[in-house]
PDB file of C-alpha atoms in Angstrom:
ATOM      1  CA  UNK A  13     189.909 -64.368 104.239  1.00  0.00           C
ATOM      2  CA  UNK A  14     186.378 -63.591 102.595  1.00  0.00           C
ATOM      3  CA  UNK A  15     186.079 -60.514 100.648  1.00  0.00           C
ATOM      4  CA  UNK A  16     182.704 -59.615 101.551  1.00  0.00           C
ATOM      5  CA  UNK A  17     182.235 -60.105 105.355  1.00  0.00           C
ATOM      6  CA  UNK A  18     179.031 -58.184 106.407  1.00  0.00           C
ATOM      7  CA  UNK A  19     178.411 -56.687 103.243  1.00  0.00           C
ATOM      8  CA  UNK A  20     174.520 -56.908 102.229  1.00  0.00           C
ATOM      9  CA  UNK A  21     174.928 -57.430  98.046  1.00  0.00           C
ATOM     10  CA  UNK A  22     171.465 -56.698  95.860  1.00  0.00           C
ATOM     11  CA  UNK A  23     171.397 -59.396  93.147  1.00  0.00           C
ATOM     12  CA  UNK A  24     169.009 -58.962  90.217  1.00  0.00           C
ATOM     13  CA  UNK A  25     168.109 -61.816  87.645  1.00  0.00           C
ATOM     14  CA  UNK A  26     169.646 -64.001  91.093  1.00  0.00           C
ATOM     15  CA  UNK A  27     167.409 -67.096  89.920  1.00  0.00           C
ATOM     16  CA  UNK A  28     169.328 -68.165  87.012  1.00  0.00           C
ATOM     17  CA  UNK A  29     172.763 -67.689  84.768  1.00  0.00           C
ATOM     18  CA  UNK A  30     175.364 -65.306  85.573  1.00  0.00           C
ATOM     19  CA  UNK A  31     172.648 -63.517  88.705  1.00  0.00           C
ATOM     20  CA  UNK A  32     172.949 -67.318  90.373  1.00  0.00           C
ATOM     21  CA  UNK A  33     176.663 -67.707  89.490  1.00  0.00           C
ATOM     22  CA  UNK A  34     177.414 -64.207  90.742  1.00  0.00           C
ATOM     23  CA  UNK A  35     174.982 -64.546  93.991  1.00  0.00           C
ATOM     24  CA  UNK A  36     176.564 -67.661  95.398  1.00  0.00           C
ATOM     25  CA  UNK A  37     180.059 -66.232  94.781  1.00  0.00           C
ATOM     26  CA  UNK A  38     179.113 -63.083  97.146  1.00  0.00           C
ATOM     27  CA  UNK A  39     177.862 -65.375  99.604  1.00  0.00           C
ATOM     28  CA  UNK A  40     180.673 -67.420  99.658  1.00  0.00           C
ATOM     29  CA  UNK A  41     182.488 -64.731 100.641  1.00  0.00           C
ATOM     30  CA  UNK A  42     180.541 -63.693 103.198  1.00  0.00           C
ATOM     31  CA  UNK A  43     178.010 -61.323 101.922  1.00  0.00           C
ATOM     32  CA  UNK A  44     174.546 -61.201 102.867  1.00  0.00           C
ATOM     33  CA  UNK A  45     172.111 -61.517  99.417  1.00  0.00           C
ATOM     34  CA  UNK A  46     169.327 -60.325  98.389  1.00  0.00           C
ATOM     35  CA  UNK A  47     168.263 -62.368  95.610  1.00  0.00           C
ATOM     36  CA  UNK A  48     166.051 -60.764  93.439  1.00  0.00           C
ATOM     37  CA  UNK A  49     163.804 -61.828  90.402  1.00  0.00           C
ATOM     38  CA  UNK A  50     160.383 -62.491  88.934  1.00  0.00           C
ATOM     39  CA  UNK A  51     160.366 -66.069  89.668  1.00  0.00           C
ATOM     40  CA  UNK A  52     160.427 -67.338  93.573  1.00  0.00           C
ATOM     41  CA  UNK A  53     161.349 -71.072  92.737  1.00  0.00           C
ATOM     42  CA  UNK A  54     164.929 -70.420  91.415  1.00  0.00           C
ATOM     43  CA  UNK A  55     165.190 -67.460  93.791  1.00  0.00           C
ATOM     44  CA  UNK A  56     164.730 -70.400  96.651  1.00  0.00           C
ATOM     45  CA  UNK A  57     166.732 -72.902  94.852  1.00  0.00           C
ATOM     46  CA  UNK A  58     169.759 -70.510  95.141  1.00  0.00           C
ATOM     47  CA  UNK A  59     168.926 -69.573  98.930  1.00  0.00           C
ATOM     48  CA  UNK A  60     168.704 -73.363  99.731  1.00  0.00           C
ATOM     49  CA  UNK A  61     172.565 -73.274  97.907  1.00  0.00           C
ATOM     50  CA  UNK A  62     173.643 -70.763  99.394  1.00  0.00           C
ATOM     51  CA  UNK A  63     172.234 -71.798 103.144  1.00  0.00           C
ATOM     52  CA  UNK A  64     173.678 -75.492 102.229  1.00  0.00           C
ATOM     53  CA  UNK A  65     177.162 -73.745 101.909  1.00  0.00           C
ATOM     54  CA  UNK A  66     176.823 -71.293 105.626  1.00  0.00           C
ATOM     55  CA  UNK A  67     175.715 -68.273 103.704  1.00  0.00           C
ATOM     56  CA  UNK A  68     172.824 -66.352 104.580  1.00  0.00           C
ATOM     57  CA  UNK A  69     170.314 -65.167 101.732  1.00  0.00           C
ATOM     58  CA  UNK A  70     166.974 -63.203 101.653  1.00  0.00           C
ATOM     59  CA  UNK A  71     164.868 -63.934  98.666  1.00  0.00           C
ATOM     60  CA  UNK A  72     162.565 -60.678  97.152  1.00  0.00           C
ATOM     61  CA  UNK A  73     160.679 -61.778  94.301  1.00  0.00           C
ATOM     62  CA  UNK A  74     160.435 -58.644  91.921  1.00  0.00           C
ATOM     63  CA  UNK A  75     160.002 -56.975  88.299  1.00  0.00           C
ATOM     64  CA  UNK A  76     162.320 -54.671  88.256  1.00  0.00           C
ATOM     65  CA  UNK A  77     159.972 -52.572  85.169  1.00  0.00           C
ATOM     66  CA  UNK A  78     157.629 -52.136  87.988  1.00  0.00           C
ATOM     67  CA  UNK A  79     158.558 -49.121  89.934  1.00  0.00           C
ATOM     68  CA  UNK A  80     156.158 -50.299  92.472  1.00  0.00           C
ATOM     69  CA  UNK A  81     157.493 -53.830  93.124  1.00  0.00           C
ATOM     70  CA  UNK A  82     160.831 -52.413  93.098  1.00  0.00           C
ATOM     71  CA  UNK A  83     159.493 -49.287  96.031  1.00  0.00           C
ATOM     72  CA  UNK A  84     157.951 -52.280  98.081  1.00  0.00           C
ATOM     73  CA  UNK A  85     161.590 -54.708  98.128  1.00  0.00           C
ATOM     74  CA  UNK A  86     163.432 -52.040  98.992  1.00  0.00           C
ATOM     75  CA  UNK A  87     161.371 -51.184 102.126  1.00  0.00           C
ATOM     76  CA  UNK A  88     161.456 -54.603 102.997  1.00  0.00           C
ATOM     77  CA  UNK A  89     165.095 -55.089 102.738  1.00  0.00           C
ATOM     78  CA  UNK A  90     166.194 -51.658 104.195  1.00  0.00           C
ATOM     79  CA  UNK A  91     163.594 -53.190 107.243  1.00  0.00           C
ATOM     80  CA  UNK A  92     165.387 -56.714 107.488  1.00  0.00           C
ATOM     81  CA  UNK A  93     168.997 -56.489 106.170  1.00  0.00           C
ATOM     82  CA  UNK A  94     169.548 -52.114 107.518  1.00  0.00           C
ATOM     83  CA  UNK A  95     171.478 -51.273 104.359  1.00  0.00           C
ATOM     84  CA  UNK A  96     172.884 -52.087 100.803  1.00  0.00           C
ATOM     85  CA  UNK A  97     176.595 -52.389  99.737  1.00  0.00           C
ATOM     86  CA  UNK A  98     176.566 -53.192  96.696  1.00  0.00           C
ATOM     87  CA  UNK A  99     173.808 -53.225  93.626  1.00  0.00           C
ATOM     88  CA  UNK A 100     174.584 -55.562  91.004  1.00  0.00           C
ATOM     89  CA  UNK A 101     172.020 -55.031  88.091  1.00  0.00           C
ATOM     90  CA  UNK A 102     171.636 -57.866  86.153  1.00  0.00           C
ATOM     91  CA  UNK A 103     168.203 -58.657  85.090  1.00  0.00           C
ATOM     92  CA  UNK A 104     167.841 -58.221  81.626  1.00  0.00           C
ATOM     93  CA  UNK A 105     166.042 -60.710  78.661  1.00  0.00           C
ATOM     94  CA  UNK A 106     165.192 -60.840  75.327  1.00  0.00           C
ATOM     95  CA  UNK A 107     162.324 -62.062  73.194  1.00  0.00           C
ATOM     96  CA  UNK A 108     162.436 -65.440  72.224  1.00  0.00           C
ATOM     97  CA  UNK A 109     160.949 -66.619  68.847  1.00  0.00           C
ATOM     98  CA  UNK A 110     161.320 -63.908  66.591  1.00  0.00           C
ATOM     99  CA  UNK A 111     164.799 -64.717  65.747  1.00  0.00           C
ATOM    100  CA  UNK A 112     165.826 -62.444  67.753  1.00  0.00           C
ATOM    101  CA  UNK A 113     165.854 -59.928  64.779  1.00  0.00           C
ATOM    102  CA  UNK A 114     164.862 -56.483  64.479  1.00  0.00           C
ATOM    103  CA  UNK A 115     162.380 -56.561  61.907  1.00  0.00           C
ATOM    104  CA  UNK A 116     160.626 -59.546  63.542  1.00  0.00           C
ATOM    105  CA  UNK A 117     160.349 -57.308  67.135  1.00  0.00           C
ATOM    106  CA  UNK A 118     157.161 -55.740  67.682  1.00  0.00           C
ATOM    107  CA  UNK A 119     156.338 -52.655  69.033  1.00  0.00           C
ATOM    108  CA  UNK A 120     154.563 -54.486  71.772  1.00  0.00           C
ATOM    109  CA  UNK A 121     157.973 -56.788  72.502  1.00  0.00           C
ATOM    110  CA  UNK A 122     159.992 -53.934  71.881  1.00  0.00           C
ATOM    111  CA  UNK A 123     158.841 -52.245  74.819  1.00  0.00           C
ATOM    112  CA  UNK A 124     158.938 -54.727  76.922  1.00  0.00           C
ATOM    113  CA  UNK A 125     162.673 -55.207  76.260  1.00  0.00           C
ATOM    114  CA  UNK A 126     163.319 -51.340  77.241  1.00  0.00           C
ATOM    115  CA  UNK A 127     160.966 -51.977  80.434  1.00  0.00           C
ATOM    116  CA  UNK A 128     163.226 -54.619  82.002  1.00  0.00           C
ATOM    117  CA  UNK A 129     166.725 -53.874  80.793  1.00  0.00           C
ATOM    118  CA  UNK A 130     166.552 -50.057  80.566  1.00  0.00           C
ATOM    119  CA  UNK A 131     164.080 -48.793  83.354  1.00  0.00           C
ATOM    120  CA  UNK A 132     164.188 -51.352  85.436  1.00  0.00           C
ATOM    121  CA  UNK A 133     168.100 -51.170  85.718  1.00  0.00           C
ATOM    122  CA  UNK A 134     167.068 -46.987  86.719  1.00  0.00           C
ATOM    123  CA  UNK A 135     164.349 -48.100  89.119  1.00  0.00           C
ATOM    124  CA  UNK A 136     167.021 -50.540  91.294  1.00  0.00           C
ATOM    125  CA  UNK A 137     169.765 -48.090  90.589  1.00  0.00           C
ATOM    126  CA  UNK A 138     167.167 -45.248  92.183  1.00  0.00           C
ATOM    127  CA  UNK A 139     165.952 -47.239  94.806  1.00  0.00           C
ATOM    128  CA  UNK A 140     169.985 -48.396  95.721  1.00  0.00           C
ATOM    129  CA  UNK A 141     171.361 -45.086  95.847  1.00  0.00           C
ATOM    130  CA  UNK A 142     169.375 -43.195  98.875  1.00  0.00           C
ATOM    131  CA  UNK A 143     170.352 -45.779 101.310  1.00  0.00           C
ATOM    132  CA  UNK A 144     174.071 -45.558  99.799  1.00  0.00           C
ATOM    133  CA  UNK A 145     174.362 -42.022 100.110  1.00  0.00           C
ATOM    134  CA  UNK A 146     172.704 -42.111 103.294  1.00  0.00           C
ATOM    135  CA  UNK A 147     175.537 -44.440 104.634  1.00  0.00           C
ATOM    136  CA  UNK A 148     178.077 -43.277 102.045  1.00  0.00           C
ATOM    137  CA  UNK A 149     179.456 -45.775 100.632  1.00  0.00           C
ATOM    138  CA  UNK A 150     178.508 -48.559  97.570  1.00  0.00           C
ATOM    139  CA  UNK A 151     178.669 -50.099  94.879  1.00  0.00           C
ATOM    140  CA  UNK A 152     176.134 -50.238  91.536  1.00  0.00           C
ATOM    141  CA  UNK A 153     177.640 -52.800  89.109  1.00  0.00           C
ATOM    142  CA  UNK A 154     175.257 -52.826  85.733  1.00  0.00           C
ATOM    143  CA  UNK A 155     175.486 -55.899  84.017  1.00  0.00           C
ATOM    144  CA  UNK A 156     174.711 -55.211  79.864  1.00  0.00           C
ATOM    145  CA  UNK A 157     174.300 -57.875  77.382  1.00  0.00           C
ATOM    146  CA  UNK A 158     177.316 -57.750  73.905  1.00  0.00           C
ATOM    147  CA  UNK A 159     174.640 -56.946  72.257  1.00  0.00           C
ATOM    148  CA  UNK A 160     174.426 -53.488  73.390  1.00  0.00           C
ATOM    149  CA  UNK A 161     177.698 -52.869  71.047  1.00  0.00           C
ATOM    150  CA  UNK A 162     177.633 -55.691  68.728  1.00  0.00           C
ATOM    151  CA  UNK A 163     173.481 -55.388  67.006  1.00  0.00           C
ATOM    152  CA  UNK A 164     172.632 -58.579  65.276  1.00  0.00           C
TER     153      UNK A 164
END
């Protein structure tokens, strides 16, 4: 018995890590995905997976910082797919090659940071919740690094 039949699942950071692990799982059982991220070519490598397997995937290529890009997906998927049961916010990064210390982030990088794993979890959270209230019912699951509690 699949735990997801007809449920249409909102993947974040989908291309890669735990957004690919956690995509394929949904659509194993039986979800619909949305797999969303900045890059299209491991978005479609995980759509071919998931196809390979009987699942059924839509790929939205999106910056979740960009309130726009994140606007124009969710028109598009509330047009093809008709709803959203469950949000899983995972994109998130850091900034590789400054040790990935403090004193070596700069202002520039810092921002940057915030943009993606601060507003852009609010913009897909915001953009996930009308069409959940409007059928009321969801899910938001935010995925957050160990380094939110343990600073190194």
């Amino acid at each position: 018995m699949s735990l997801f039949p007809g449920k249409v699942v909102w993947m974040t950071g989908a291309g890669t890590g735990i957004g690919r692990a956690g995509a394929l799982m949904f659509a194993r059982e039986g979800a619909t995905v949305a797999l969303m991220g900045r890059r299209r070519e491991p978005l479609e490598e995980v759509a071919t997976e998931i196809s390979a397997g009987g699942g059924r995937a839509v790929v939205a290529p999106l910056d979740v910082a960009e309130r726009a890009d994140v606007e124009r997906v969710t028109r598009e998927l509330g047009a093809t797919l008709g709803r959203v049961d469950v949000l899983v916010n995972n994109a998130g990064l850091n900034v590789i090659g400054n040790g990935r210390r403090m004193e070596n982030l700069t202002p520039e990088d810092f921002d940057f940071v915030l943009r993606v794993n601060l507003v852009g979890q609010y913009n897909m959270f915001h953009a996930a919740f009308a069409p959940m209230r409007a059928q009321q019912d969801g899910l938001i699951i935010n995925v957050a690094s160990t380094a939110a509690k343990r600073v190194s």
